[in-house]
Amino acid sequence: MLLTVENLQKSFPSADGPVPVLRGVSFSLAAGRTLALTGESGSGKSTLLHLCAGLDAPDAGRIVIEGRDIAAQSDAGRAAMRRDTVGLVFQQFNLIPSLSVADNLSFHARLAGRDDPDRDAALAERLGLAAHLAKFPEQLSGGQQQRVAIGRVLAARPHLILADEPTGNLDEATGAAVLDLMLELVAESGAAFLMVTHSERLAARLDARLHLRAGQVE
Amino acid sequence: MTRAALQALWSHWRRHPLQLLTLVVGLALATGLWTGVQAINAQARLSYDQAAATLGQDRLPRLEGDLTLADFAAARRGGWIVSPVLEDRLPGTGLTLYGIDPFTLPPTPGGVMPDLSDPGVLRAFLAGELVFAAAATLPRVPDTLPEGRVLEGLAPGLVMADLTAARRWLGAEGITRLLFDGGPGTPEALAETLGARVERPESDGDLARLTDSFHLNLTAFGLLAFVVGLFIVHATIGLAFEQRRTLFRTLRALGLPQRRLGWLLAGELLAFTLVSGTLGVVLGYAVAAALLPGVAATLSGLYGAGVAGSLTLSPLWWLSGFAMAGLGMAVAGAASLRRLATLPILAPAMPRAWARAQRRTVARQGWAGLGLLAVSAFIAALGDGLIAGFATLGALLLGAALLLPPVLLAVLDAGTALAKGAVAQWLWADTRQQVPGLSLALMALLLALAANIGVGTMVGSFRATFEGWLDQRLASELYVTARSEAQADEIAAFLAPRTEAVLPIVSAEADLAGAPGEVYGVADHSTYRENWPLLDALPQVWDRLAAGEGVLVNEQLARREDLWPGTRLTLAATGPLPVLGVYSDYGNTRGQAILGLATFEAAYPEARRLRFGVRIAPGEADALADILADRFDLSAEQVVPQATIKQFSLDVFERTFAVTAALNVLTLGVAGFALWASLTTLGTMRLPQVAPVWALGLTRAELALADLGRAVLLGLLTALVAVPVGIALAWVLLAVVNVQAFGWRLPLLPDPGGWVALGGWTLIASALAAALPALRLWRMPPAEMVKVFAHER
Ligand SMILES: Nc1ncnc2c1ncn2[C@@H]1O[C@H](COP(=O)(O)OP(=O)(O)OP(=O)(O)O)[C@@H](O)[C@H]1O
Ligand SMILES: [Mg+2]
């Protein structure tokens, strides 16, 4: 298994004591497989994704990626994992405002030491970004920014791709096309793919599906 | 509605206490340094006015020249209402002794007069057993003078005594002036018969005029500090408005009229003004109280001007402090309020648009900066006078400050283009992105650094030149002052066989091209030929001087009256004489001329010959001083080794610039504070830009280190820009302002060691300013960073 999550628990502090968000979530995902994560707003989907990416630490439970327990890693170890193994597409695309679109696209790949300019160019072409490479993120529409964020992850070819509503800002046709591209590239690279979505139609296109309710897998 | 809106507006400051602190402290510092300097100036002016008003001299014409008591008697017999006054410095005390005649003194309504109505007091005063002085001056009256009594309102450093007694103590033969209060004709008519000149009261304010340049200097510094402080305030207000943009929109969408919102925000600024203004004037008082003794020492060292060492401030000063705080706040807040007026309700909250607008502003700033530098060069080339000098300085500093952001951006662009690797490229690009947010603080830093380098270089150049000049000027190993001419002859006879040379030092007061000055006579000796600091001279200058063919003048006189070799100077006692040469004469504000000894003695036979310079092997000077003191019963003040005089002169010099140094450090401190405040606020604002990089695999430690490096890089670049600006500043100070203010021009001596040290301090200061925000980033809980990704922005 590429990703194994066991009995994951997470709560956030609030004025009236800790509010549990995840209450014992377990699942696993093999390389080359795709998994859709659904659930209503506020059910903890983004939180779960962030934990899997090693951005935050769980209160209890284990996350094992390629045989390594995230909790056992140091800060630098987790950073190295994010750089080399995991790729994240955020709900809020979170591009780097000071870098051009082209530099944003290749940024993660260059960090991971897997940069390939030809591949980047082809990717930009397929994502419909070729005309925008010299621009800065602030000059793009929401959908265009979303595509840059997706391209950034795909260019880096991580073993595990975590995507938080990657097509949420796109119209239906573009969304479907972008998902096609993602699934194609994921299949090509043999990566594992975990995607949060609200769309039943998109979820149906993935290998499996996980529904979160009241902090637990349904 | 209004109440709710106020609460919402105020909640911003509650959530950003540091911003609030920055705003209040920034304005308080700006106001404080400015009002402090104003307080010092006001105090000094008060003292000058007191001095000018002594004996009603601010309203009575005075007759000055070679006057004696016989002249006074003759005038009285002729029916003129005049009163004799003797005024001279009490040697070695820094005090001025006034000898007056209480019976003929014109009444001075509201003026300060000793109360002599008690016959006992009058008798003691006339007998020279009693003198008067202000309470603060009394402790400085030397023991050689009789009992002193307090006379409040008398100018600081002034001692009043009976004329006869004063003449005795000062060894004076004539009188200094006659106060004119009426008679059978005009003062000019009387002056004609007595061979004197008339000084009108309006042409007075000697001290005020003499010290004008010094106070202008202080004012310029105060203004600089004020501007640096305003940079902080401006940056903070802009930021607070920017961060509350969404709130403003929401409030307006909820029905708060635009105008009401404007008034509420203006009211908010007014409240800050009141708080900061209060803090500012208190701070200003503290600054003035701390610096005033130094300033008083400087003024008395440089100009012989007595200034009270303690503050007495009028309510007007306090009010003007508040006005200045309000003005600063208005200037700093106007732009933000104006932007609010044009803020559309529905525009999306777009923090980046602000940055982009700023980038356009930066380009415009660059052109304005270039324009100002051109203006500065233009004024420097064509302008004349002290005001032109300061205009040159102002345009130079402001122009350089405006040019800083474009220069930084250009350097950072080049860095981005050259960077290899994703992280390096991001570092450069991200630093570039930070420039607009930091530019005001960096400009403030640039101003402070340039002022530091400029003033430091000026003082350093001055010190080096001054020391070299002292060595030349004080060539004699020993300086001796005899008690009488008879004793002087004895001493000269005693010294002649024991030393290499005994050089008489004789001088007389004289009118030099329309202003009072001194004429000296010098012997024809190698001491002068080899050492005298001549700036410009005709060939065989010393031979011709000894032969009585001309005169030497000091630089001040030469520059003021355009008296260079080839022109002529007319002395009343000699007639016109060719100017043979010009010598430097630092630390003296008056004109001076030198004649050959024979010419001098013929022209000024009444000059007393009491002083000598003694040339002797340096090792024997101390022993000879002891022998002289013993044999002729001379005090330490009468036999002074060269080293002592040098030390004294250098002390005066150091004190002169102590105040400047203090203001320098304060300005630098203000700039450092601005940098710290900007970095700290930016640190929180920048989280959304840093968090994605963290998510992509950089550790918080690496990011914190990057922030630190960024600040140090910006500090370094700013320091590099500051060096040429500082050198230009030093040049203007040395070649323009000094010439106008003091009458001498100094060579610019670069001090690379000092600049490197200052650069080092800048790096340390930038690192310190960035340390806290960087530490916060390093220690930030991941949950905080993750919030960025979950947060609807
Ligand atoms: N850093 C945080 N601090 C406090 N509470 C948080 C934090 N992050 C998330 N929460 C809370 O945890 C719960 C789950 O949030 P999460 O963002 O994971 O939901 P989601 O399923 O992704 O919702 P959506 O579909 O709207 O994106 C929410 O109630 C949210 O308020
Ligand atoms: Mg979410």
Tab-separated table of N, CA and C in Angstrom, chain B residues 312-361:
chain	number	residue	atom	x	y	z
B	312	THR	N	12.929	76.777	29.932
B	312	THR	CA	11.707	77.461	30.349
B	312	THR	C	10.858	77.555	29.104
B	313	LEU	N	9.754	76.798	29.082
B	313	LEU	CA	8.994	76.701	27.840
B	313	LEU	C	7.651	77.394	27.955
B	314	SER	N	7.257	78.015	26.862
B	314	SER	CA	5.986	78.722	26.853
B	314	SER	C	4.882	77.762	26.412
B	315	PRO	N	3.626	78.088	26.778
B	315	PRO	CA	2.496	77.249	26.333
B	315	PRO	C	2.445	77.156	24.816
B	316	LEU	N	2.931	78.213	24.160
B	316	LEU	CA	2.927	78.226	22.703
B	316	LEU	C	3.726	77.042	22.152
B	317	TRP	N	4.837	76.749	22.843
B	317	TRP	CA	5.672	75.644	22.386
B	317	TRP	C	4.910	74.332	22.468
B	318	TRP	N	4.192	74.142	23.584
B	318	TRP	CA	3.434	72.898	23.733
B	318	TRP	C	2.395	72.785	22.623
B	319	LEU	N	1.726	73.929	22.378
B	319	LEU	CA	0.701	73.913	21.338
B	319	LEU	C	1.303	73.595	19.977
B	320	SER	N	2.465	74.195	19.713
B	320	SER	CA	3.072	73.982	18.400
B	320	SER	C	3.472	72.519	18.242
B	321	GLY	N	3.809	71.873	19.361
B	321	GLY	CA	4.099	70.441	19.306
B	321	GLY	C	2.893	69.659	18.811
B	322	PHE	N	1.736	69.978	19.382
B	322	PHE	CA	0.509	69.294	18.951
B	322	PHE	C	0.207	69.613	17.492
B	323	ALA	N	0.413	70.870	17.125
B	323	ALA	CA	0.143	71.262	15.751
B	323	ALA	C	1.015	70.454	14.802
B	324	MET	N	2.271	70.263	15.205
B	324	MET	CA	3.193	69.519	14.354
B	324	MET	C	2.739	68.060	14.247
B	325	ALA	N	2.304	67.495	15.377
B	325	ALA	CA	1.814	66.113	15.344
B	325	ALA	C	0.605	66.019	14.413
B	326	GLY	N	-0.293	67.017	14.516
B	326	GLY	CA	-1.483	67.013	13.669
B	326	GLY	C	-1.119	67.154	12.207
B	327	LEU	N	-0.174	68.040	11.953
B	327	LEU	CA	0.277	68.245	10.582
B	327	LEU	C	0.852	66.942	10.029
B	328	GLY	N	1.697	66.315	10.842
B	328	GLY	CA	2.300	65.053	10.405
B	328	GLY	C	1.233	64.016	10.107
B	329	MET	N	0.269	63.912	11.016
B	329	MET	CA	-0.786	62.926	10.831
B	329	MET	C	-1.587	63.246	9.576
B	330	ALA	N	-1.856	64.532	9.356
B	330	ALA	CA	-2.634	64.922	8.180
B	330	ALA	C	-1.882	64.549	6.906
B	331	VAL	N	-0.568	64.886	6.889
B	331	VAL	CA	0.241	64.561	5.710
B	331	VAL	C	0.255	63.055	5.473
B	332	ALA	N	0.462	62.309	6.587
B	332	ALA	CA	0.618	60.861	6.450
B	332	ALA	C	-0.720	60.188	6.125
B	333	GLY	N	-1.822	60.771	6.612
B	333	GLY	CA	-3.097	60.092	6.450
B	333	GLY	C	-3.899	60.560	5.241
B	334	ALA	N	-3.500	61.705	4.659
B	334	ALA	CA	-4.295	62.292	3.577
B	334	ALA	C	-4.465	61.312	2.420
B	335	ALA	N	-3.351	60.679	2.037
B	335	ALA	CA	-3.408	59.783	0.876
B	335	ALA	C	-4.404	58.656	1.126
B	336	SER	N	-4.355	58.097	2.323
B	336	SER	CA	-5.242	56.981	2.631
B	336	SER	C	-6.707	57.421	2.640
B	337	LEU	N	-6.964	58.591	3.234
B	337	LEU	CA	-8.341	59.078	3.281
B	337	LEU	C	-8.852	59.355	1.868
B	338	ARG	N	-7.957	59.876	1.030
B	338	ARG	CA	-8.366	60.189	-0.326
B	338	ARG	C	-8.708	58.887	-1.067
B	339	ARG	N	-7.883	57.868	-0.854
B	339	ARG	CA	-8.140	56.597	-1.517
B	339	ARG	C	-9.484	56.026	-1.056
B	340	LEU	N	-9.784	56.240	0.228
B	340	LEU	CA	-11.056	55.741	0.745
B	340	LEU	C	-12.222	56.378	-0.002
B	341	ALA	N	-12.078	57.669	-0.309
B	341	ALA	CA	-13.172	58.396	-0.949
B	341	ALA	C	-13.487	57.813	-2.327
B	342	THR	N	-12.497	57.207	-2.946
B	342	THR	CA	-12.727	56.677	-4.296
B	342	THR	C	-12.909	55.164	-4.287
B	343	LEU	N	-13.074	54.612	-3.080
B	343	LEU	CA	-13.175	53.153	-2.980
B	343	LEU	C	-14.571	52.690	-3.395
B	344	PRO	N	-14.687	51.898	-4.464
B	344	PRO	CA	-16.008	51.423	-4.869
B	344	PRO	C	-16.501	50.349	-3.905
B	345	ILE	N	-17.828	50.259	-3.739
B	345	ILE	CA	-18.367	49.287	-2.787
B	345	ILE	C	-18.097	47.865	-3.256
B	346	LEU	N	-18.182	47.647	-4.537
B	346	LEU	CA	-18.239	46.271	-4.998
B	346	LEU	C	-16.935	45.677	-5.502
B	347	ALA	N	-15.896	46.473	-5.620
B	347	ALA	CA	-14.638	45.919	-6.126
B	347	ALA	C	-14.219	44.749	-5.248
B	348	PRO	N	-13.676	43.706	-5.836
B	348	PRO	CA	-13.276	42.565	-5.021
B	348	PRO	C	-12.098	42.937	-4.124
B	349	ALA	N	-12.016	42.288	-2.978
B	349	ALA	CA	-10.875	42.508	-2.096
B	349	ALA	C	-9.656	41.928	-2.785
B	350	MET	N	-8.773	42.781	-3.207
B	350	MET	CA	-7.658	42.309	-4.014
B	350	MET	C	-6.352	42.912	-3.511
B	351	PRO	N	-5.752	42.294	-2.519
B	351	PRO	CA	-4.550	42.886	-1.931
B	351	PRO	C	-3.444	43.064	-2.970
B	352	ARG	N	-3.451	42.212	-4.000
B	352	ARG	CA	-2.376	42.306	-4.980
B	352	ARG	C	-2.495	43.573	-5.819
B	353	ALA	N	-3.717	44.025	-6.027
B	353	ALA	CA	-3.905	45.227	-6.843
B	353	ALA	C	-3.171	46.395	-6.199
B	354	TRP	N	-3.198	46.393	-4.895
B	354	TRP	CA	-2.504	47.447	-4.162
B	354	TRP	C	-1.016	47.411	-4.502
B	355	ALA	N	-0.463	46.203	-4.419
B	355	ALA	CA	0.960	46.053	-4.706
B	355	ALA	C	1.278	46.490	-6.131
B	356	ARG	N	0.344	46.159	-7.071
B	356	ARG	CA	0.616	46.514	-8.465
B	356	ARG	C	0.567	48.025	-8.647
B	357	ALA	N	-0.422	48.660	-7.989
B	357	ALA	CA	-0.507	50.116	-8.055
B	357	ALA	C	0.774	50.716	-7.486
B	358	GLN	N	1.259	50.086	-6.410
B	358	GLN	CA	2.493	50.568	-5.789
B	358	GLN	C	3.656	50.508	-6.760
B	359	ARG	N	3.645	49.454	-7.613
B	359	ARG	CA	4.746	49.304	-8.548
B	359	ARG	C	4.740	50.451	-9.549
B	360	ARG	N	3.533	50.839	-9.972
B	360	ARG	CA	3.444	51.994	-10.868
B	360	ARG	C	3.943	53.239	-10.152
B	361	THR	N	3.524	53.363	-8.877
B	361	THR	CA	3.976	54.507	-8.094
B	361	THR	C	5.496	54.542	-8.048
